[in-house]
Coordinates of C-alpha atoms in Angstrom, one line a residue:
M1 CA 3.0 29.2 16.9
V2 CA 5.8 26.7 17.5
K3 CA 9.4 27.3 16.5
L4 CA 11.0 24.7 14.3
V5 CA 14.3 25.2 16.3
D6 CA 14.9 26.3 19.9
K7 CA 18.0 28.7 19.3
D8 CA 19.1 28.6 23.0
T9 CA 19.3 24.8 23.1
N10 CA 19.7 23.8 19.4
K11 CA 16.9 21.4 19.9
V12 CA 14.5 20.6 17.0
N13 CA 10.8 20.3 17.9
Y14 CA 10.2 16.9 16.5
G15 CA 6.6 15.6 16.2
V16 CA 3.3 16.3 14.5
H17 CA 2.4 19.9 14.4
D18 CA -1.1 21.1 13.8
E19 CA -0.4 24.7 14.4
K20 CA 1.6 27.4 12.6
I21 CA 5.3 27.0 12.5
E22 CA 8.1 29.5 12.5
F23 CA 10.5 28.0 10.1
N24 CA 13.7 29.3 11.8
W25 CA 16.0 26.6 10.4
H26 CA 18.6 29.3 10.1
D27 CA 19.0 29.3 13.9
Y28 CA 20.0 25.6 13.9
T29 CA 23.7 24.8 14.4
L30 CA 24.7 22.1 12.0
H31 CA 27.8 19.9 12.5
N32 CA 29.8 17.8 10.0
F33 CA 30.9 14.1 10.2
W34 CA 33.7 15.1 12.8
D35 CA 31.2 16.9 14.9
K36 CA 32.6 20.4 13.9
R37 CA 30.2 23.3 13.3
V38 CA 29.8 24.0 9.7
S39 CA 29.8 27.5 8.2
K40 CA 26.7 29.5 7.4
L41 CA 27.2 28.9 3.7
K42 CA 27.6 25.1 4.0
K43 CA 24.5 25.1 6.3
K44 CA 22.5 27.0 3.6
I45 CA 23.8 24.8 0.9
G46 CA 22.8 21.6 2.8
F47 CA 19.2 22.8 3.4
H48 CA 17.1 21.2 0.5
K49 CA 13.6 21.8 -0.4
F50 CA 10.8 20.2 -2.4
H51 CA 7.3 21.0 -3.5
F52 CA 4.9 18.8 -5.5
V53 CA 1.2 19.6 -6.4
S54 CA -0.9 17.1 -8.4
F55 CA -4.4 17.1 -9.7
V56 CA -6.6 14.0 -10.6
T57 CA -9.7 13.6 -12.4
S58 CA -11.6 10.6 -13.9
E59 CA -9.5 11.2 -17.1
F60 CA -6.4 13.3 -16.2
V61 CA -3.5 13.2 -14.0
I62 CA -1.4 16.4 -13.7
G63 CA 1.9 16.7 -11.7
L64 CA 4.1 19.7 -11.2
A65 CA 7.4 19.7 -9.0
F66 CA 9.9 22.0 -7.8
V67 CA 13.3 20.7 -6.3
D68 CA 15.9 23.0 -4.6
V69 CA 19.4 21.4 -3.8
A70 CA 20.9 24.8 -3.1
T71 CA 23.0 25.6 -6.2
V72 CA 20.7 24.0 -8.7
K73 CA 16.8 23.8 -9.0
N74 CA 15.0 21.4 -11.0
V75 CA 11.5 21.7 -12.3
F76 CA 9.6 18.9 -13.9
G77 CA 5.9 17.8 -14.6
Y78 CA 3.4 16.1 -16.9
V79 CA -0.1 15.7 -18.1
Y80 CA -1.4 12.2 -18.5
R81 CA -4.6 11.4 -20.1
I82 CA -6.1 7.8 -20.0
S83 CA -7.2 8.0 -23.6
E84 CA -4.0 9.4 -25.2
G85 CA -1.1 8.7 -22.7
L86 CA 1.5 11.3 -21.8
I87 CA 0.4 14.4 -23.7
A88 CA 2.8 16.8 -22.0
N89 CA 6.1 16.3 -20.3
W90 CA 8.7 18.8 -19.3
Q91 CA 12.0 19.2 -17.3
K92 CA 14.2 22.1 -16.8
T93 CA 17.3 22.7 -14.6
I94 CA 17.6 26.2 -13.3
F95 CA 20.7 27.8 -11.6
N96 CA 20.4 29.4 -8.3
H97 CA 20.5 33.1 -8.9
T98 CA 17.5 33.0 -11.4
I99 CA 14.8 31.5 -9.1
K100 CA 13.3 32.3 -5.6
F101 CA 12.3 29.5 -3.4
T102 CA 11.6 30.8 0.0
D103 CA 12.1 28.7 3.3
D104 CA 8.8 29.4 5.1
F105 CA 6.4 26.6 4.0
D106 CA 3.3 28.4 5.5
F107 CA 4.0 31.6 3.6
N108 CA 6.0 30.3 0.5
K109 CA 6.9 31.7 -2.8
I110 CA 8.6 29.9 -5.8
E111 CA 9.3 32.3 -8.7
H112 CA 11.2 32.3 -11.9
S113 CA 11.0 34.0 -15.3
S114 CA 13.0 33.5 -18.3
K115 CA 12.4 33.4 -22.2
N116 CA 10.8 29.9 -22.3
C117 CA 9.8 29.3 -18.7
H118 CA 8.0 31.3 -16.0
F119 CA 6.1 30.4 -13.0
L120 CA 4.8 31.9 -9.6
I121 CA 3.6 29.6 -6.8
Q122 CA 2.4 31.1 -3.6
S123 CA 1.2 29.5 -0.4
N124 CA -0.6 31.3 2.4
I125 CA -1.9 29.4 5.4
D126 CA -3.8 32.5 6.8
E127 CA -5.6 33.1 3.4
G128 CA -6.1 29.3 3.1
N129 CA -4.9 28.4 -0.4
I130 CA -1.9 27.8 -2.8
K131 CA -2.1 29.8 -5.9
G132 CA -0.1 28.9 -9.0
T133 CA 0.8 30.0 -12.6
F134 CA 3.2 28.0 -14.7
N135 CA 4.1 28.3 -18.4
F136 CA 6.9 26.2 -20.2
K137 CA 7.7 27.0 -23.9
N138 CA 3.9 27.6 -24.4
M139 CA 3.6 23.7 -24.5
I140 CA 2.0 23.7 -21.1
S141 CA 0.1 26.6 -19.4
L142 CA -1.4 26.0 -16.1
E143 CA -3.2 28.3 -13.4
Y144 CA -4.8 26.9 -10.4
Q145 CA -5.9 27.7 -6.8
V146 CA -6.1 24.9 -4.2
E147 CA -7.7 25.0 -0.7
L148 CA -5.2 24.5 2.0
N149 CA -5.4 25.6 5.6
L150 CA -4.8 24.2 9.1
A151 CA -8.6 23.2 9.2
N152 CA -7.8 20.8 6.4
K153 CA -5.6 18.8 8.9
P154 CA -2.6 18.4 6.7
L155 CA 0.0 16.0 8.2
R156 CA 2.9 18.2 9.3
V157 CA 5.8 16.2 10.8
V158 CA 9.3 16.9 11.8
N159 CA 11.6 14.0 12.1
P160 CA 15.2 13.3 13.2
I161 CA 17.2 11.6 10.4
D162 CA 20.5 10.9 12.2
F163 CA 22.8 12.5 14.9
D164 CA 22.6 16.1 13.5
H165 CA 20.1 16.1 10.5
W166 CA 16.4 16.4 10.4
S167 CA 13.5 16.9 7.9
F168 CA 10.1 18.7 7.7
T169 CA 7.3 17.5 5.6
E170 CA 3.7 18.6 5.0
K171 CA 1.4 16.1 3.1
R172 CA -2.2 16.4 2.3
A173 CA -4.4 14.6 -0.4
G174 CA -8.0 14.9 -1.3
L175 CA -8.1 18.7 -1.4
K176 CA -10.7 20.9 -3.2
V177 CA -9.7 22.7 -6.3
E178 CA -11.0 26.3 -6.4
L179 CA -9.7 27.3 -9.8
I180 CA -8.0 25.5 -12.7
N181 CA -7.1 26.5 -16.3
L182 CA -5.0 24.2 -18.4
K183 CA -3.7 24.7 -22.0
I184 CA -1.6 22.2 -24.0
N185 CA 0.1 23.7 -27.1
N186 CA -2.1 26.7 -26.7
E187 CA -5.3 24.6 -26.8
P188 CA -7.5 24.9 -23.8
I189 CA -8.5 21.8 -22.1
F190 CA -11.7 22.1 -20.2
L191 CA -11.6 21.0 -16.5
K192 CA -14.3 21.5 -14.0
P193 CA -12.9 22.5 -10.5
S194 CA -15.8 20.5 -8.6
E195 CA -14.5 17.3 -10.4
I196 CA -10.9 17.6 -9.6
L197 CA -9.0 16.7 -6.4
A198 CA -5.5 18.0 -5.6
A199 CA -2.6 16.8 -3.4
I200 CA 0.4 18.6 -2.0
D201 CA 3.8 18.0 -0.6
W202 CA 6.1 20.6 1.0
S203 CA 9.4 19.1 2.3
G204 CA 12.7 20.6 3.5
G205 CA 15.5 19.8 5.9
Y206 CA 19.0 18.3 6.2
F207 CA 18.6 14.9 4.4
R208 CA 21.0 12.1 4.2
R209 CA 23.3 12.3 1.2
A210 CA 21.7 9.0 0.2
T211 CA 18.0 9.5 0.3
N212 CA 15.5 6.8 -0.7
W213 CA 11.8 6.3 -0.6
A214 CA 8.8 4.5 -1.9
W215 CA 5.6 6.8 -1.9
S216 CA 1.9 6.2 -2.5
S217 CA -0.7 8.9 -2.8
G218 CA -4.4 9.0 -4.2
S219 CA -7.5 11.1 -3.9
T220 CA -11.1 10.3 -4.7
K221 CA -14.7 11.0 -4.0
F222 CA -16.8 8.3 -2.5
Q223 CA -20.4 8.6 -1.3
N224 CA -20.2 12.5 -1.3
H225 CA -17.0 12.4 0.9
L226 CA -13.4 13.6 -0.2
I227 CA -10.9 10.9 0.6
G228 CA -7.1 11.2 0.3
F229 CA -4.2 9.1 1.5
N230 CA -0.4 9.4 1.7
F231 CA 1.9 6.5 2.5
T232 CA 5.6 6.3 2.5
I233 CA 8.4 3.8 3.5
F234 CA 12.1 4.1 3.9
H235 CA 12.3 7.9 4.0
N236 CA 12.9 9.5 7.4
N237 CA 9.6 8.3 9.0
A238 CA 10.4 5.8 11.6
L239 CA 9.6 8.1 14.6
Y240 CA 6.7 10.1 13.2
P241 CA 5.5 8.4 9.9
E242 CA 4.4 10.4 6.9
N243 CA 1.4 8.2 6.5
A244 CA -2.2 9.3 6.9
I245 CA -5.9 9.0 5.6
W246 CA -8.2 11.9 5.3
I247 CA -11.9 11.8 4.9
D248 CA -13.2 15.3 4.4
N249 CA -11.2 17.3 7.0
D250 CA -10.7 14.3 9.4
R251 CA -7.4 12.7 9.5
E252 CA -6.0 9.4 10.9
H253 CA -2.3 9.1 11.3
I254 CA -1.2 5.6 10.4
R255 CA 1.8 4.1 12.1
D256 CA 2.9 1.0 10.1
I257 CA 2.6 0.5 6.2
L258 CA 4.1 -2.2 3.9
F259 CA 4.7 -2.2 0.1
K260 CA 4.8 -5.3 -1.9
Y261 CA 5.9 -5.1 -5.6
D262 CA 8.6 -6.3 -8.0
Y263 CA 11.2 -3.5 -7.9
A264 CA 12.9 -4.7 -11.0
N265 CA 9.5 -4.8 -13.0
P266 CA 6.9 -2.7 -11.3
Y267 CA 4.6 -3.2 -14.3
K268 CA 4.5 -7.0 -13.5
G269 CA 1.4 -7.6 -11.5
K270 CA -0.1 -5.0 -9.1
I271 CA 1.7 -3.0 -6.4
E272 CA 0.2 -3.8 -3.0
I273 CA 0.0 -1.1 -0.2
Y274 CA -1.2 -2.5 3.2
T275 CA -0.9 -2.5 6.9
P276 CA -0.1 -5.7 8.8
D277 CA -3.5 -5.8 10.3
E278 CA -5.2 -5.5 6.8
R279 CA -7.0 -2.3 7.8
I280 CA -5.6 -1.0 4.7
H281 CA -5.1 -3.0 1.5
L282 CA -4.8 -1.1 -1.8
Y283 CA -3.8 -2.3 -5.2
F284 CA -2.1 0.0 -7.7
E285 CA -1.8 -0.7 -11.4
P286 CA 0.8 1.5 -13.3
L287 CA -0.4 3.1 -16.6
G288 CA 2.7 5.2 -17.3
Q289 CA 5.5 7.0 -15.8
K290 CA 7.8 10.1 -15.6
S291 CA 11.4 8.9 -14.9
D292 CA 14.7 10.4 -14.3
V293 CA 17.8 8.2 -14.2
K294 CA 20.8 10.4 -14.5
S295 CA 24.2 11.4 -13.0
R296 CA 24.9 15.1 -12.6
G297 CA 27.7 17.4 -11.4
L298 CA 30.5 15.0 -12.3
G299 CA 28.7 12.2 -10.3
L300 CA 28.1 14.1 -7.2
I301 CA 24.5 14.0 -7.7
K302 CA 22.7 10.8 -9.0
T303 CA 19.0 10.2 -9.4
N304 CA 17.2 6.9 -10.0
F305 CA 13.5 8.1 -10.0
H306 CA 10.4 6.5 -11.3
H307 CA 7.0 8.4 -10.8
F308 CA 4.1 6.2 -11.8
F309 CA 0.5 7.3 -12.6
G310 CA -2.1 4.6 -12.6
I311 CA -5.2 3.2 -11.0
Y312 CA -6.0 2.3 -7.3
N313 CA -8.6 0.2 -5.8
G314 CA -9.0 -1.8 -2.6
H315 CA -10.3 -0.9 0.9
I316 CA -9.4 1.4 3.9
T317 CA -10.7 1.3 7.4
Y318 CA -11.6 4.5 9.0
N319 CA -13.1 4.9 12.4
N320 CA -13.7 1.0 12.5
Q321 CA -15.6 1.2 9.2
K322 CA -14.3 -0.7 6.1
I323 CA -14.6 1.4 3.0
N324 CA -14.4 -0.4 -0.3
L325 CA -13.1 2.0 -3.0
P326 CA -13.8 1.6 -6.6
K327 CA -11.0 2.4 -9.3
F328 CA -9.6 5.8 -9.3
L329 CA -6.3 7.5 -10.3
G330 CA -3.3 8.2 -8.2
F331 CA 0.5 8.0 -7.9
F332 CA 3.3 5.7 -6.9
E333 CA 6.9 6.6 -6.8
M334 CA 10.3 4.8 -6.4
H335 CA 13.1 7.1 -5.7
K336 CA 16.7 6.7 -5.0
A337 CA 19.1 9.8 -4.8
L338 CA 22.8 10.6 -3.9
W339 CA 23.1 14.3 -3.5

């Protein structure tokens, strides 16, 4: 097991980590703009966390997210059906004392219970899964179990952000779903676990106050193989990029990725995701989106967030073999935040 922070030297263990991590972020000494040591309270408030889990079938896209910016938590998600559009869509702000969001991503718990919303999300790297139950106003009821262990080769990277700040992220797409039960407005929707693929994102750290990214993720089955990818630009990924392709439980870490799209009108044409050498070239066509463009906390927190679900096609090259992928569902996101 590797420690996230060396307490004696205050050095962060940057890099790609394929072993268990001791998330001892509380041992880190954080400094402010003037190089003065910040208090334990400010250090705790400054440590932000995020979890996203998604599911794709040939017909459905399901997303569920939890955001922790210390004093306030935000929960949002959606269910999109190609034939009907957005059939469920929810968002809730939860104040700090009513929710539990632990800081160990290998053994994590996110828990809340109130009149109209309750959920329990648990990850256990030793047991090899993420389990979740979620209910919001009886509009959406979701229960799931997703395979996740170190043998799945998730991409786990720790990156420096600036002189004193750093971030951890764990990404994995193309995961097996072991259990899923979905109800919309108390009506069951039959989903067969063997026909569903999942993707996850656990992230945390001391981010810049202005944090931006563009993100691309997809999962599909092709010739009896499970294929997934995660690509990100702009966001804290210059040293150890958050870019990878998975085929079954093999992973290739990708160094450089480029996105081409019309930021002002992403529905105009197709969004392109590609490498300079054309080993990867994917096209994304947005079908719909979950957006959040809002100023909160007297303007201290601002978000300009567009999370698209749509159709991918194109090719990837893996182990020097070009793989042409037919159309499949996935995600693309444009995110700007000031927090």
